[in-house]
Amino acid sequence: MTRRHFLGSAAALAQDQARPPNIVFLYTDDQARWSVGAYGNKDSRTPNMDRLASEGALFERAFVSTPVCSPARAALLTSQPSFRTGIRDFIDVRREPGLGLPVSFPTWPQLLQDRGYRTGLFGKWHLGTRPEHHPTRRGYHEFFGFLEGGNTPMDPFLEVDGQSRRVNGSLPDLLADSCIDFLRRHRNGPLLASVHFRAPHGPYGPVPEADSTALNGVTPSTPDVKGLDRKWASSSLLAYYRSVASVDRNIGRILAALEQFDLHRNTIVIFTSDHGYMIGHHGASGKGNATAAPGAGTGRRPNLYDDSMRTPLIIRWPGVVRPGRRIAQMVSHLDFFPTLAGIAGAPVPHNYLPCGYDFAPLLRGQNIPWRDTLYGDYDMYHYYEDSMRMIRTSRWKLVTHSSREVQHEFFDLQEDPGETRNLIGSPEHAANMRALRRRLYDWQVWMGDPRRRSPDEEM
């Protein structure tokens, strides 16, 4: 590069950064942290996710507050736990037709919209189907996608210009097509493009041939769990990785479009998932409302395991984030609201208190005081009744269950990062457990958790 070209590029970058940054928010469904190559997976094929990590920041410890779809999405948008939004389990519109994200809670896309951003949502909503819950009432100018939780990987039913109809093609491709068209039309910005992929949620396929053949020759490693049906685990993982590949390929298409439209220098690209997932891990299949995996037991497995709570989180921010940065601090989906509002210069209503923190200083490499404790909650009432609460530090993790059929859990994450040995009845760790239980109860009181119970009653 000549000196003249270098100075020209530097001037263009400075001019871009003087404007509010565009935001492309890439959000997958049921995608585990362990499924991404940048997090150490040798079987999955994720070159574009890995590219974002090499060009941006990878968060080593990113968590959700509830490990099931609808409450996780509500927390992401509002920075409130599920017992505050009232969306405590996934929304089943057939049994709960009126349930949706309450209009009393602002969303960060609304704040960006008020700031002058053009906003579009492409993909899954799952936060209510009534008119007042529609994405175009909750912060998005445009919506191309589906309101309920389920859809098909091929030839899905989608809302297009306000009307639902079947659209031919691969769902990830269709969502990326619509996003790319949005980027082209609003390239003068500022813009927010939220792409809420349905993949790799089951059913995992069919996927286009390119995504299927990307895994040719791969025999996936399976979790080391006693009794696990390894044939089932291997074939399920292979199908899951093919679905992940269908997302990754389309992320590559969106990144190419940002360059084509000269948007890449002033666009923050965020990649994450709505919660984690298990395919044989802990002998389970699914997320927070998992079932026992074949060969590893029977029945429901309500849980707040790290594999359910932990997500990939990768952010590229040219000129701000040093390429290849790894961020070790624990962050939560509750943090997106204050972070993105702050980055966009969008004021938060004076009477609204987000429950998360602004992690933009971490992206900038600043050494700031940060949380040493995370909390989680899940009031499971579909399939099984169990209210779960979690407190997690870097060393210890305590999970309480309301169901008397499920034992409370206490893990030493330093000695047992895989959460394989429950220490709840260990006299050696009783003092640590009691101290965390008291802290969890204090948090519940402070947050107004209606399911709080005194530690003296419970343990």
XYZ file of C-alpha atoms in Angstrom:
459
model
C 0.000 0.000 0.000
C 1.390 3.431 -0.927
C 1.590 6.274 1.615
C -1.160 8.088 -0.287
C -3.466 5.080 -0.166
C -2.681 4.502 3.520
C -3.514 8.105 4.425
C -6.676 7.907 2.348
C -7.787 4.728 4.123
C -7.013 6.223 7.543
C -9.018 9.345 6.696
C -11.960 7.240 5.532
C -11.859 5.208 8.746
C -11.778 8.385 10.864
C -14.733 9.803 8.932
C -16.681 6.566 9.406
C -16.006 6.523 13.137
C -17.330 10.078 13.520
C -20.777 8.691 12.620
C -22.784 6.284 14.798
C -21.679 2.769 13.862
C -23.915 0.429 11.951
C -24.747 -2.795 13.799
C -25.255 -6.248 12.294
C -26.545 -8.604 14.979
C -26.210 -12.295 14.036
C -28.245 -14.454 16.402
C -28.494 -18.230 16.100
C -30.915 -20.639 17.778
C -29.739 -23.496 20.024
C -26.097 -23.004 19.059
C -23.655 -24.141 21.701
C -20.359 -22.443 22.406
C -18.634 -25.791 21.856
C -19.861 -25.914 18.218
C -17.540 -23.167 16.943
C -14.033 -23.734 15.645
C -12.721 -20.569 17.317
C -13.677 -22.108 20.671
C -11.651 -25.224 19.934
C -14.004 -27.501 18.006
C -12.062 -29.602 15.484
C -15.093 -31.222 13.826
C -17.351 -28.254 13.051
C -16.812 -26.148 9.924
C -17.143 -22.467 10.856
C -14.619 -20.456 8.803
C -16.660 -17.232 8.858
C -17.403 -17.357 12.582
C -13.710 -18.049 13.092
C -12.836 -15.133 10.803
C -14.878 -12.777 12.984
C -12.935 -14.030 16.004
C -9.593 -13.425 14.299
C -10.674 -9.932 13.224
C -12.427 -9.015 16.475
C -12.936 -10.088 20.075
C -13.910 -13.514 21.378
C -15.635 -13.624 24.770
C -14.507 -16.688 26.671
C -17.318 -16.589 29.248
C -20.606 -15.321 27.788
C -23.845 -16.503 29.387
C -27.602 -16.149 29.106
C -29.837 -15.593 32.126
C -32.384 -18.274 31.096
C -31.424 -21.238 28.858
C -34.638 -21.454 26.802
C -35.717 -19.503 23.741
C -38.421 -16.933 24.576
C -37.185 -15.829 28.028
C -33.619 -15.606 26.709
C -34.749 -13.407 23.805
C -36.778 -11.180 26.106
C -33.758 -10.770 28.395
C -31.536 -9.945 25.435
C -33.841 -7.137 24.273
C -34.844 -5.660 27.647
C -31.997 -6.440 30.084
C -34.465 -7.988 32.542
C -34.663 -11.552 33.937
C -37.603 -13.748 33.045
C -39.511 -13.336 36.294
C -39.696 -9.605 35.566
C -40.785 -9.763 31.928
C -43.278 -12.525 32.728
C -41.905 -14.705 29.924
C -40.663 -17.559 32.068
C -40.655 -20.450 29.578
C -40.862 -20.726 25.806
C -44.086 -19.232 24.445
C -46.594 -21.810 23.242
C -49.137 -19.669 21.372
C -51.674 -22.491 21.267
C -51.871 -22.578 25.050
C -50.829 -18.943 25.716
C -52.215 -16.905 22.802
C -51.986 -13.592 24.649
C -48.473 -13.961 26.048
C -45.766 -11.721 24.613
C -43.078 -9.193 25.456
C -44.862 -6.550 27.544
C -44.999 -3.105 25.971
C -43.983 -1.628 29.328
C -40.416 -2.811 28.729
C -38.386 -0.796 26.209
C -36.041 -2.692 23.901
C -32.629 -1.576 22.740
C -33.719 -1.670 19.051
C -36.393 0.876 20.028
C -33.721 3.108 21.531
C -31.635 2.849 18.349
C -34.729 3.568 16.257
C -35.341 6.720 18.296
C -31.683 7.638 17.755
C -32.242 7.649 13.984
C -31.212 4.121 13.076
C -33.036 2.256 10.320
C -33.813 -1.112 11.857
C -34.708 -4.487 10.365
C -35.324 -7.944 11.803
C -34.877 -11.001 9.611
C -35.890 -14.338 11.104
C -37.300 -15.678 14.346
C -39.212 -13.553 16.871
C -40.959 -15.912 19.369
C -41.999 -13.073 21.681
C -45.714 -12.950 20.987
C -48.064 -12.991 18.012
C -50.600 -10.304 18.904
C -50.366 -6.947 17.101
C -48.940 -5.133 20.133
C -46.124 -7.689 20.334
C -45.160 -7.521 16.670
C -41.494 -6.697 15.941
C -42.556 -3.542 14.072
C -44.078 -2.321 17.356
C -40.977 -3.215 19.389
C -38.164 -1.447 17.593
C -37.944 -2.693 14.016
C -39.006 -0.738 10.947
C -38.942 -3.877 8.812
C -39.662 -7.530 9.508
C -39.119 -10.569 7.306
C -39.504 -13.771 9.257
C -41.815 -15.714 11.545
C -43.485 -14.887 14.851
C -43.738 -18.342 16.428
C -40.926 -20.593 17.576
C -40.891 -23.268 14.895
C -40.338 -23.418 11.158
C -38.816 -25.684 8.534
C -35.223 -25.544 7.275
C -36.455 -25.612 3.674
C -39.403 -23.810 2.014
C -40.557 -22.108 5.230
C -43.659 -20.052 5.916
C -42.550 -16.434 6.394
C -44.163 -13.063 6.916
C -43.383 -11.022 3.815
C -44.689 -7.435 3.646
C -47.116 -8.241 6.449
C -48.524 -11.436 4.878
C -47.578 -15.024 5.733
C -46.785 -17.306 2.820
C -44.542 -20.186 1.857
C -41.229 -19.073 0.387
C -39.111 -21.506 -1.589
C -35.514 -21.989 -0.553
C -33.226 -22.639 2.397
C -34.289 -20.597 5.432
C -30.773 -19.331 6.327
C -30.254 -18.291 2.688
C -33.596 -16.471 2.578
C -32.839 -14.545 5.756
C -29.386 -13.576 4.512
C -30.879 -12.490 1.154
C -33.307 -10.174 2.932
C -30.592 -8.794 5.211
C -28.303 -8.087 2.257
C -31.102 -6.261 0.449
C -31.674 -4.189 3.606
C -27.963 -3.310 3.766
C -28.026 -2.230 0.126
C -31.105 -0.036 0.554
C -29.940 1.639 3.754
C -26.214 1.777 3.163
C -26.094 5.467 4.115
C -26.944 4.421 7.672
C -26.942 4.321 10.524
C -28.608 0.918 10.455
C -29.325 -2.078 12.653
C -29.761 -5.414 10.860
C -30.753 -8.225 13.234
C -30.570 -11.670 11.635
C -32.226 -14.212 13.914
C -31.409 -17.545 12.308
C -33.559 -20.531 13.219
C -30.636 -22.902 12.663
C -29.174 -25.006 14.162
C -32.450 -25.655 16.014
C -33.919 -29.053 15.178
C -34.844 -30.473 12.807
C -31.300 -29.848 11.652
C -31.934 -30.576 7.993
C -32.246 -30.727 5.139
C -29.554 -28.189 4.289
C -28.164 -27.160 0.888
C -25.642 -29.548 -0.616
C -22.749 -27.157 -0.010
C -23.399 -27.275 3.733
C -23.837 -31.025 3.781
C -20.653 -31.767 1.830
C -18.681 -29.371 4.066
C -18.768 -32.139 6.684
C -17.857 -34.995 4.356
C -15.387 -37.337 6.003
C -16.034 -35.998 9.519
C -16.766 -38.473 12.297
C -17.641 -36.243 15.262
C -16.142 -36.788 18.677
C -18.859 -37.596 21.205
C -19.149 -36.657 24.887
C -17.600 -39.097 27.335
C -20.765 -40.045 29.222
C -21.478 -43.465 30.702
C -24.101 -45.398 28.758
C -24.496 -42.771 26.028
C -25.594 -44.184 22.667
C -22.563 -43.050 20.705
C -24.033 -43.903 17.331
C -26.959 -41.574 18.070
C -24.624 -38.878 19.390
C -22.299 -39.062 16.380
C -25.083 -38.918 13.782
C -26.873 -36.122 15.671
C -23.700 -34.077 15.970
C -22.980 -34.494 12.262
C -26.458 -33.244 11.329
C -26.117 -30.395 13.837
C -22.744 -29.335 12.400
C -24.232 -29.297 8.912
C -26.917 -26.921 10.153
C -24.236 -24.749 11.778
C -22.396 -24.741 8.434
C -25.538 -23.413 6.729
C -25.456 -20.424 9.078
C -21.716 -19.932 8.716
C -21.881 -19.816 4.918
C -24.539 -17.124 5.084
C -22.552 -15.131 7.612
C -19.828 -15.130 4.960
C -22.320 -13.759 2.428
C -23.334 -10.948 4.800
C -19.687 -10.059 5.513
C -19.031 -9.911 1.776
C -22.044 -7.617 1.309
C -20.713 -5.238 3.971
C -17.524 -4.921 1.939
C -19.406 -4.646 -1.365
C -21.485 -1.742 -0.031
C -18.462 -0.138 1.688
C -20.030 -0.586 5.107
C -17.435 -2.805 6.744
C -15.254 -0.079 8.249
C -18.036 1.444 10.337
C -20.105 -1.632 11.148
C -20.035 -3.613 14.378
C -20.738 -7.285 13.686
C -21.996 -9.271 16.675
C -22.358 -13.044 16.590
C -24.019 -14.951 19.420
C -26.786 -17.472 20.204
C -29.957 -17.463 22.286
C -28.537 -20.120 24.665
C -26.360 -23.206 24.704
C -27.184 -26.785 23.791
C -26.319 -30.392 24.585
C -26.064 -33.458 22.369
C -25.083 -36.129 24.860
C -23.309 -33.671 27.176
C -24.246 -34.507 30.785
C -26.224 -37.387 29.299
C -28.792 -34.895 28.021
C -30.281 -33.740 24.735
C -31.430 -30.131 24.432
C -31.098 -26.992 26.546
C -32.565 -25.966 29.922
C -35.603 -28.194 29.366
C -33.549 -31.114 28.022
C -34.468 -34.770 27.912
C -32.163 -37.621 28.769
C -30.010 -38.648 25.808
C -30.480 -42.163 24.394
C -28.686 -44.697 26.550
C -28.083 -42.205 29.369
C -31.397 -42.353 31.194
C -35.029 -41.388 30.718
C -37.312 -38.417 31.307
C -36.787 -34.682 31.523
C -33.522 -33.113 32.613
C -34.282 -29.550 33.829
C -30.911 -27.861 34.213
C -28.768 -24.741 34.302
C -25.541 -26.449 33.207
C -22.901 -24.251 31.624
C -23.470 -26.116 28.356
C -27.044 -24.750 28.394
C -26.200 -21.293 29.758
C -22.993 -20.532 27.856
C -22.991 -19.112 24.332
C -20.513 -18.114 21.687
C -20.022 -14.342 21.599
C -17.758 -12.753 19.013
C -17.693 -9.040 18.130
C -15.831 -7.325 15.288
C -15.513 -3.539 15.565
C -12.927 -2.184 13.113
C -10.664 0.503 14.511
C -11.798 -0.136 18.090
C -11.370 -3.841 18.883
C -7.877 -5.203 18.500
C -8.038 -8.229 16.174
C -7.711 -11.500 18.026
C -8.614 -10.069 21.440
C -9.871 -12.621 23.977
C -12.039 -11.317 26.812
C -12.091 -13.414 29.970
C -14.640 -11.437 32.022
C -18.075 -12.995 32.556
C -20.705 -11.207 30.478
C -24.429 -11.778 30.167
C -27.124 -11.274 27.537
C -28.491 -8.717 29.977
C -25.489 -6.574 29.043
C -26.465 -5.970 25.410
C -29.074 -3.309 26.239
C -26.732 -0.856 28.027
C -23.800 -1.700 25.752
C -25.501 -1.103 22.416
C -27.469 1.898 23.649
C -24.196 3.426 24.811
C -22.339 2.670 21.586
C -25.148 4.206 19.522
C -25.445 7.240 21.785
C -29.077 6.319 22.457
C -30.341 7.563 25.835
C -32.009 5.072 28.163
C -35.350 6.273 29.625
C -34.606 7.976 32.945
C -37.022 5.736 34.854
C -35.717 2.459 33.389
C -32.942 0.481 35.060
C -31.253 -2.232 32.946
C -29.972 -5.218 34.888
C -26.804 -5.550 32.813
C -23.550 -3.642 32.428
C -21.978 -1.798 29.506
C -19.138 -4.037 28.281
C -17.900 -1.620 25.573
C -14.855 -0.715 27.739
C -13.855 -4.393 27.643
C -13.983 -4.276 23.853
C -11.719 -1.227 23.925
C -9.215 -3.071 26.112
C -9.790 -0.938 29.205
C -9.080 -2.376 32.618
C -12.261 -1.633 34.572
C -13.912 -3.144 37.663
C -16.183 -5.958 36.556
C -18.619 -8.475 38.025
C -17.358 -11.589 39.725
C -20.806 -13.205 40.004
C -23.589 -14.168 37.596
C -27.178 -15.134 38.349
C -29.598 -17.233 36.330
C -33.257 -18.241 36.519
C -35.696 -20.567 34.788
C -39.289 -21.243 35.813
C -39.935 -24.327 33.722
C -43.637 -25.141 33.393
C -43.902 -26.739 29.952
C -43.207 -30.493 30.110
C -42.171 -30.338 33.788
C -42.571 -28.110 36.885
C -39.296 -26.798 38.293
C -38.217 -23.296 39.260
C -34.429 -23.048 39.084
C -32.107 -20.325 40.342
C -28.349 -20.056 39.872
C -25.445 -18.159 41.351
C -22.086 -18.608 39.640
C -18.650 -17.233 40.465
C -15.379 -18.121 38.767
C -14.866 -20.902 41.319
C -18.293 -22.026 42.553
C -21.751 -22.652 41.133
C -24.959 -23.290 43.045
C -28.261 -24.257 41.389
C -31.487 -24.637 43.376
C -34.581 -26.539 42.201
C -38.165 -26.214 43.422
C -38.984 -29.761 42.311
C -38.371 -32.248 45.079
C -37.525 -34.822 42.410
C -34.404 -32.885 41.371
C -31.455 -32.459 43.700
C -29.898 -29.047 44.291
C -26.446 -28.773 42.726
C -23.142 -27.341 43.900
C -20.024 -27.506 41.733
C -16.374 -26.602 42.177
C -15.698 -25.202 38.693
C -11.975 -24.979 39.304
C -11.597 -28.687 40.022
C -14.586 -29.837 37.957
C -15.247 -27.456 35.033
C -17.448 -30.077 33.358
C -19.890 -30.081 36.303
C -19.731 -33.836 36.751
C -19.532 -34.057 40.577
C -22.385 -32.609 42.620
C -20.996 -31.523 46.019
C -24.312 -30.476 47.547
C -24.105 -32.962 50.428
C -20.370 -32.662 51.065
C -19.528 -31.516 54.650
C -16.211 -30.209 53.345
C -17.977 -27.646 51.147
C -21.006 -26.887 53.309
C -19.777 -23.437 54.397
C -19.121 -22.315 50.819
C -22.512 -23.623 49.744
C -24.331 -21.793 52.546
C -22.529 -18.544 51.749
C -23.576 -18.724 48.094
C -27.139 -19.638 49.049
C -27.341 -16.515 51.215
C -25.982 -14.350 48.394
C -28.462 -15.880 45.944
C -31.356 -15.145 48.315
C -30.192 -11.544 48.820
C -30.134 -11.084 45.038
C -33.631 -12.535 44.743
C -34.928 -10.115 47.384
C -33.236 -7.164 45.691
C -34.610 -8.145 42.277
C -38.117 -8.853 43.570
C -38.098 -12.520 42.595
C -41.547 -13.896 43.525
C -40.113 -17.431 43.816
C -37.588 -16.568 46.523
C -37.415 -18.836 49.527
C -35.423 -18.359 52.681
C -32.210 -20.438 52.758
C -33.227 -21.652 56.223
C -36.412 -23.200 54.771
C -34.675 -24.863 51.872
C -31.379 -26.350 52.962
